[in-house]
mmCIF file of C-alpha atoms in Angstrom:
data_model
loop_
_atom_site.group_PDB
_atom_site.id
_atom_site.type_symbol
_atom_site.label_atom_id
_atom_site.label_comp_id
_atom_site.label_asym_id
_atom_site.label_seq_id
_atom_site.Cartn_x
_atom_site.Cartn_y
_atom_site.Cartn_z
ATOM 1 C CA ASP A 1 4.545 -12.177 9.910
ATOM 2 C CA ALA A 2 2.815 -13.039 6.663
ATOM 3 C CA GLY A 3 4.795 -15.432 4.513
ATOM 4 C CA ILE A 4 5.651 -13.311 1.530
ATOM 5 C CA THR A 5 9.022 -13.031 -0.157
ATOM 6 C CA GLN A 6 10.237 -11.073 -3.140
ATOM 7 C CA SER A 7 13.183 -11.838 -5.354
ATOM 8 C CA PRO A 8 15.533 -10.408 -6.281
ATOM 9 C CA ARG A 9 15.713 -7.745 -3.602
ATOM 10 C CA HIS A 10 18.110 -5.621 -5.620
ATOM 11 C CA LYS A 11 18.811 -5.574 -9.329
ATOM 12 C CA VAL A 12 20.699 -3.328 -11.691
ATOM 13 C CA THR A 13 20.084 -3.774 -15.389
ATOM 14 C CA GLU A 14 20.487 -1.951 -18.666
ATOM 15 C CA THR A 15 17.871 -0.308 -20.832
ATOM 16 C CA GLY A 16 16.210 -2.736 -23.217
ATOM 17 C CA THR A 17 16.823 -5.893 -21.223
ATOM 18 C CA PRO A 18 13.990 -8.050 -19.879
ATOM 19 C CA VAL A 19 13.500 -8.266 -16.125
ATOM 20 C CA THR A 20 11.306 -10.543 -14.028
ATOM 21 C CA LEU A 21 10.491 -9.991 -10.384
ATOM 22 C CA ARG A 22 9.021 -12.820 -8.359
ATOM 23 C CA CYS A 23 6.593 -12.729 -5.465
ATOM 24 C CA HIS A 24 6.090 -15.904 -3.471
ATOM 25 C CA GLN A 25 3.518 -16.408 -0.684
ATOM 26 C CA THR A 26 2.888 -19.250 1.738
ATOM 27 C CA GLU A 27 -0.472 -17.931 3.022
ATOM 28 C CA ASN A 28 -2.701 -19.333 0.252
ATOM 29 C CA HIS A 29 -4.233 -15.868 -0.176
ATOM 30 C CA ARG A 30 -6.401 -15.221 -3.198
ATOM 31 C CA TYR A 31 -5.336 -11.675 -3.991
ATOM 32 C CA MET A 32 -1.852 -10.596 -5.008
ATOM 33 C CA TYR A 33 -0.650 -7.158 -6.099
ATOM 34 C CA TRP A 34 2.333 -5.410 -7.593
ATOM 35 C CA TYR A 35 2.929 -1.756 -6.641
ATOM 36 C CA ARG A 36 5.720 0.618 -7.475
ATOM 37 C CA GLN A 37 6.879 3.304 -5.085
ATOM 38 C CA ASP A 38 8.452 6.540 -6.310
ATOM 39 C CA PRO A 39 9.199 9.766 -4.431
ATOM 40 C CA GLY A 40 6.263 12.142 -4.573
ATOM 41 C CA HIS A 41 3.900 9.486 -5.910
ATOM 42 C CA GLY A 42 3.357 7.116 -3.022
ATOM 43 C CA LEU A 43 2.437 3.588 -4.039
ATOM 44 C CA ARG A 44 0.794 3.027 -7.391
ATOM 45 C CA LEU A 45 -0.829 -0.206 -8.490
ATOM 46 C CA ILE A 46 0.711 -1.883 -11.537
ATOM 47 C CA HIS A 47 -1.219 -5.137 -11.836
ATOM 48 C CA TYR A 48 -3.117 -7.415 -9.536
ATOM 49 C CA SER A 49 -4.453 -10.947 -9.455
ATOM 50 C CA TYR A 50 -7.677 -12.308 -7.995
ATOM 51 C CA GLY A 51 -6.921 -15.974 -8.658
ATOM 52 C CA VAL A 52 -4.781 -18.345 -10.665
ATOM 53 C CA LYS A 53 -4.556 -17.031 -14.229
ATOM 54 C CA ASP A 54 -6.891 -14.153 -13.287
ATOM 55 C CA THR A 55 -5.169 -10.786 -13.516
ATOM 56 C CA ASP A 56 -6.065 -7.204 -14.278
ATOM 57 C CA LYS A 57 -4.375 -3.883 -14.898
ATOM 58 C CA GLY A 58 -3.810 -1.208 -12.346
ATOM 59 C CA GLU A 59 -3.102 2.487 -12.613
ATOM 60 C CA VAL A 60 0.381 2.256 -14.192
ATOM 61 C CA SER A 61 0.414 -0.979 -16.175
ATOM 62 C CA ASP A 62 2.073 0.209 -19.417
ATOM 63 C CA GLY A 63 5.357 -1.596 -19.998
ATOM 64 C CA TYR A 64 4.579 -4.352 -17.497
ATOM 65 C CA SER A 65 3.037 -7.803 -17.730
ATOM 66 C CA VAL A 66 2.192 -10.350 -15.054
ATOM 67 C CA SER A 67 1.506 -14.032 -14.732
ATOM 68 C CA ARG A 68 0.098 -16.241 -12.035
ATOM 69 C CA SER A 69 0.202 -19.939 -12.846
ATOM 70 C CA LYS A 70 0.106 -21.039 -9.205
ATOM 71 C CA THR A 71 -1.600 -19.586 -6.131
ATOM 72 C CA GLU A 72 1.713 -18.939 -4.436
ATOM 73 C CA ASP A 73 3.595 -17.150 -7.224
ATOM 74 C CA PHE A 74 2.954 -13.825 -8.958
ATOM 75 C CA LEU A 75 5.528 -12.707 -11.520
ATOM 76 C CA LEU A 76 6.049 -9.161 -12.781
ATOM 77 C CA THR A 77 7.860 -8.837 -16.114
ATOM 78 C CA LEU A 78 9.367 -5.812 -17.780
ATOM 79 C CA GLU A 79 9.740 -6.941 -21.381
ATOM 80 C CA SER A 80 12.191 -4.183 -22.252
ATOM 81 C CA ALA A 81 13.259 -2.158 -19.243
ATOM 82 C CA THR A 82 13.438 1.645 -19.456
ATOM 83 C CA SER A 83 14.989 4.178 -17.100
ATOM 84 C CA SER A 84 11.502 5.353 -16.087
ATOM 85 C CA GLN A 85 10.975 1.926 -14.557
ATOM 86 C CA THR A 86 13.717 2.520 -12.012
ATOM 87 C CA SER A 87 11.764 2.181 -8.793
ATOM 88 C CA VAL A 88 11.086 0.139 -5.691
ATOM 89 C CA TYR A 89 8.581 -2.609 -6.372
ATOM 90 C CA PHE A 90 6.356 -4.028 -3.679
ATOM 91 C CA CYS A 91 4.336 -7.200 -3.786
ATOM 92 C CA ALA A 92 1.318 -7.492 -1.509
ATOM 93 C CA ILE A 93 -1.148 -10.242 -0.651
ATOM 94 C CA SER A 94 -4.605 -10.324 0.873
ATOM 95 C CA GLY A 95 -7.238 -12.848 1.784
ATOM 96 C CA GLY A 96 -9.961 -10.466 0.669
ATOM 97 C CA PRO A 97 -11.903 -7.508 2.013
ATOM 98 C CA PRO A 98 -11.910 -6.136 4.526
ATOM 99 C CA GLY A 99 -8.595 -7.704 5.337
ATOM 100 C CA GLU A 100 -5.380 -5.816 5.324
ATOM 101 C CA LEU A 101 -2.721 -6.136 2.660
ATOM 102 C CA PHE A 102 0.524 -7.766 3.734
ATOM 103 C CA PHE A 103 3.555 -6.424 1.942
ATOM 104 C CA GLY A 104 6.832 -7.941 0.925
ATOM 105 C CA GLU A 105 10.098 -6.184 1.703
ATOM 106 C CA GLY A 106 10.363 -4.567 -1.704
ATOM 107 C CA SER A 107 12.672 -4.999 -4.705
ATOM 108 C CA ARG A 108 14.856 -2.106 -5.754
ATOM 109 C CA LEU A 109 15.311 -2.009 -9.522
ATOM 110 C CA THR A 110 17.746 0.315 -11.244
ATOM 111 C CA VAL A 111 17.670 0.614 -15.027
ATOM 112 C CA LEU A 112 20.755 2.288 -16.458
ATOM 113 C CA ALA B 1 -12.019 6.598 -9.748
ATOM 114 C CA GLN B 2 -11.203 7.039 -6.111
ATOM 115 C CA THR B 3 -8.526 9.507 -5.071
ATOM 116 C CA VAL B 4 -6.706 9.937 -1.776
ATOM 117 C CA THR B 5 -5.049 13.217 -0.826
ATOM 118 C CA GLN B 6 -2.505 13.800 1.902
ATOM 119 C CA SER B 7 -1.865 17.530 2.008
ATOM 120 C CA GLN B 8 1.131 17.463 4.378
ATOM 121 C CA PRO B 9 4.274 16.120 2.666
ATOM 122 C CA GLU B 10 6.327 16.463 5.851
ATOM 123 C CA MET B 11 5.644 16.997 9.545
ATOM 124 C CA SER B 12 7.621 16.951 12.750
ATOM 125 C CA VAL B 13 6.672 16.501 16.389
ATOM 126 C CA GLN B 14 8.479 16.543 19.685
ATOM 127 C CA GLU B 15 8.814 13.259 21.497
ATOM 128 C CA ALA B 16 5.839 12.637 23.865
ATOM 129 C CA GLU B 17 3.681 15.203 22.070
ATOM 130 C CA THR B 18 0.597 14.610 19.919
ATOM 131 C CA VAL B 19 0.452 14.997 16.160
ATOM 132 C CA THR B 20 -2.368 14.702 13.621
ATOM 133 C CA LEU B 21 -1.887 13.659 10.007
ATOM 134 C CA SER B 22 -4.551 14.647 7.474
ATOM 135 C CA CYS B 23 -6.168 12.601 4.740
ATOM 136 C CA THR B 24 -9.102 13.318 2.465
ATOM 137 C CA TYR B 25 -10.596 11.082 -0.182
ATOM 138 C CA ASP B 26 -13.074 11.264 -2.974
ATOM 139 C CA THR B 27 -15.586 8.540 -3.739
ATOM 140 C CA SER B 28 -19.211 8.050 -4.708
ATOM 141 C CA GLU B 29 -19.386 4.767 -2.838
ATOM 142 C CA ASN B 30 -21.167 4.374 0.482
ATOM 143 C CA ASN B 31 -19.432 1.232 1.705
ATOM 144 C CA TYR B 32 -15.646 1.236 1.876
ATOM 145 C CA TYR B 33 -12.619 0.849 4.110
ATOM 146 C CA LEU B 34 -9.872 3.235 5.082
ATOM 147 C CA PHE B 35 -6.382 2.412 6.305
ATOM 148 C CA TRP B 36 -3.261 4.062 7.604
ATOM 149 C CA TYR B 37 0.001 2.323 6.793
ATOM 150 C CA LYS B 38 3.393 3.146 8.240
ATOM 151 C CA GLN B 39 6.685 2.747 6.374
ATOM 152 C CA PRO B 40 9.755 3.151 8.595
ATOM 153 C CA PRO B 41 13.259 3.517 7.136
ATOM 154 C CA SER B 42 13.426 -0.267 6.901
ATOM 155 C CA ARG B 43 10.956 0.144 4.022
ATOM 156 C CA GLN B 44 8.530 -2.450 5.394
ATOM 157 C CA MET B 45 4.859 -1.472 5.058
ATOM 158 C CA ILE B 46 2.982 -1.931 8.332
ATOM 159 C CA LEU B 47 -0.746 -1.553 8.933
ATOM 160 C CA VAL B 48 -1.395 0.989 11.689
ATOM 161 C CA ILE B 49 -5.178 1.198 11.824
ATOM 162 C CA ARG B 50 -8.301 0.350 9.825
ATOM 163 C CA GLN B 51 -11.767 1.958 9.693
ATOM 164 C CA GLU B 52 -14.952 0.585 8.137
ATOM 165 C CA ALA B 53 -17.116 3.336 6.665
ATOM 166 C CA TYR B 54 -20.337 1.863 8.026
ATOM 167 C CA LYS B 55 -19.038 2.177 11.598
ATOM 168 C CA GLN B 56 -19.606 5.576 13.189
ATOM 169 C CA GLN B 57 -17.197 4.898 16.037
ATOM 170 C CA ASN B 58 -13.646 6.001 15.374
ATOM 171 C CA ALA B 59 -11.061 3.228 15.394
ATOM 172 C CA THR B 60 -8.284 3.229 17.990
ATOM 173 C CA GLU B 61 -5.134 1.133 18.401
ATOM 174 C CA ASN B 62 -3.171 1.994 21.517
ATOM 175 C CA ARG B 63 -1.589 5.420 20.876
ATOM 176 C CA PHE B 64 -3.104 5.668 17.388
ATOM 177 C CA SER B 65 -6.629 6.887 16.720
ATOM 178 C CA VAL B 66 -8.558 8.262 13.785
ATOM 179 C CA ASN B 67 -11.049 11.043 13.287
ATOM 180 C CA PHE B 68 -13.368 9.724 10.592
ATOM 181 C CA GLN B 69 -15.746 12.317 9.137
ATOM 182 C CA LYS B 70 -17.731 10.493 6.456
ATOM 183 C CA ALA B 71 -19.711 13.471 5.197
ATOM 184 C CA ALA B 72 -16.551 15.514 4.838
ATOM 185 C CA LYS B 73 -14.644 12.516 3.415
ATOM 186 C CA SER B 74 -11.895 13.065 5.929
ATOM 187 C CA PHE B 75 -9.806 10.452 7.741
ATOM 188 C CA SER B 76 -7.085 11.905 9.969
ATOM 189 C CA LEU B 77 -4.625 9.960 12.127
ATOM 190 C CA LYS B 78 -3.735 11.111 15.614
ATOM 191 C CA ILE B 79 -0.593 9.819 17.273
ATOM 192 C CA SER B 80 -0.443 10.431 21.005
ATOM 193 C CA ASP B 81 2.685 10.336 23.160
ATOM 194 C CA SER B 82 4.897 10.272 20.052
ATOM 195 C CA GLN B 83 7.924 8.009 20.219
ATOM 196 C CA LEU B 84 11.162 7.984 18.228
ATOM 197 C CA GLY B 85 10.041 4.727 16.641
ATOM 198 C CA ASP B 86 7.077 6.525 15.085
ATOM 199 C CA THR B 87 9.445 8.266 12.665
ATOM 200 C CA ALA B 88 8.270 6.990 9.257
ATOM 201 C CA MET B 89 6.312 7.698 6.117
ATOM 202 C CA TYR B 90 2.590 7.382 6.735
ATOM 203 C CA PHE B 91 0.233 6.472 3.929
ATOM 204 C CA CYS B 92 -3.526 6.832 3.901
ATOM 205 C CA ALA B 93 -5.302 4.226 1.754
ATOM 206 C CA PHE B 94 -8.820 3.591 0.501
ATOM 207 C CA MET B 95 -10.551 0.382 -0.543
ATOM 208 C CA THR B 96 -13.988 -0.509 -1.872
ATOM 209 C CA PRO B 97 -15.008 -4.116 -1.220
ATOM 210 C CA TYR B 98 -16.702 -4.948 -4.497
ATOM 211 C CA SER B 99 -17.844 -8.521 -4.702
ATOM 212 C CA GLY B 100 -17.067 -8.788 -8.383
ATOM 213 C CA ALA B 101 -13.732 -10.249 -9.323
ATOM 214 C CA GLY B 102 -11.114 -7.748 -10.277
ATOM 215 C CA SER B 103 -12.587 -4.814 -8.466
ATOM 216 C CA TYR B 104 -10.878 -5.119 -5.098
ATOM 217 C CA GLN B 105 -8.074 -2.565 -5.012
ATOM 218 C CA LEU B 106 -6.276 -0.372 -2.523
ATOM 219 C CA THR B 107 -5.525 3.230 -3.532
ATOM 220 C CA PHE B 108 -2.816 5.103 -1.644
ATOM 221 C CA GLY B 109 -2.141 8.753 -0.960
ATOM 222 C CA LYS B 110 1.319 10.156 -1.626
ATOM 223 C CA GLY B 111 2.357 9.955 1.994
ATOM 224 C CA THR B 112 3.388 12.187 4.898
ATOM 225 C CA LYS B 113 6.924 11.986 6.221
ATOM 226 C CA LEU B 114 6.798 12.233 10.017
ATOM 227 C CA SER B 115 9.887 12.970 12.068
ATOM 228 C CA VAL B 116 9.810 12.595 15.846
ATOM 229 C CA ILE B 117 12.358 14.904 17.459
ATOM 230 C CA PRO B 118 14.017 13.934 20.755
#
């Protein structure tokens, strides 16, 4: 199994509070991704990274920011959480095309 | 922008039977990759099968095979001899392998929930 871990795995927070999710890999892969999964929408890309300090927006990036200061860590931050950000968040890594994406186990976030 | 459409939100199949899941996509690119991912109740995303667009031969992995119709932009997944462990959400996904930084993304369909009935 690919070495990818997400933390925390579960979190409940209140509207307006900041939240940071962490993705950690031990594979030294160049590409890292954050997706959110919601019923009826499948997986949608939030942000991704193609190297240290190199990131770009995905399809649903509003309200989210990311940082990658080291190859192994990719952080997703919700500056001020809203109820619409209640979701399951998946981190994924890849060594590059045409390689597959390896996914973490997901982080369930509930914003009350 | 690329789009991926899975027109069957839910399907069911009897154990040991064969089932086909549909996927269509829209792109103007000629070189790309297509994937089927499986997500069982454990929530873990697992790669089932991969197809390179430049290959005419359909990919197969044990009981899983695809019917890739490039002109029709269709990429269906056939599961033979269905097993209870095949019960999962199945996602079709599309990727274009741009060489430029920042352009390598995977776009998913909304998924098909497959139930294998004993």
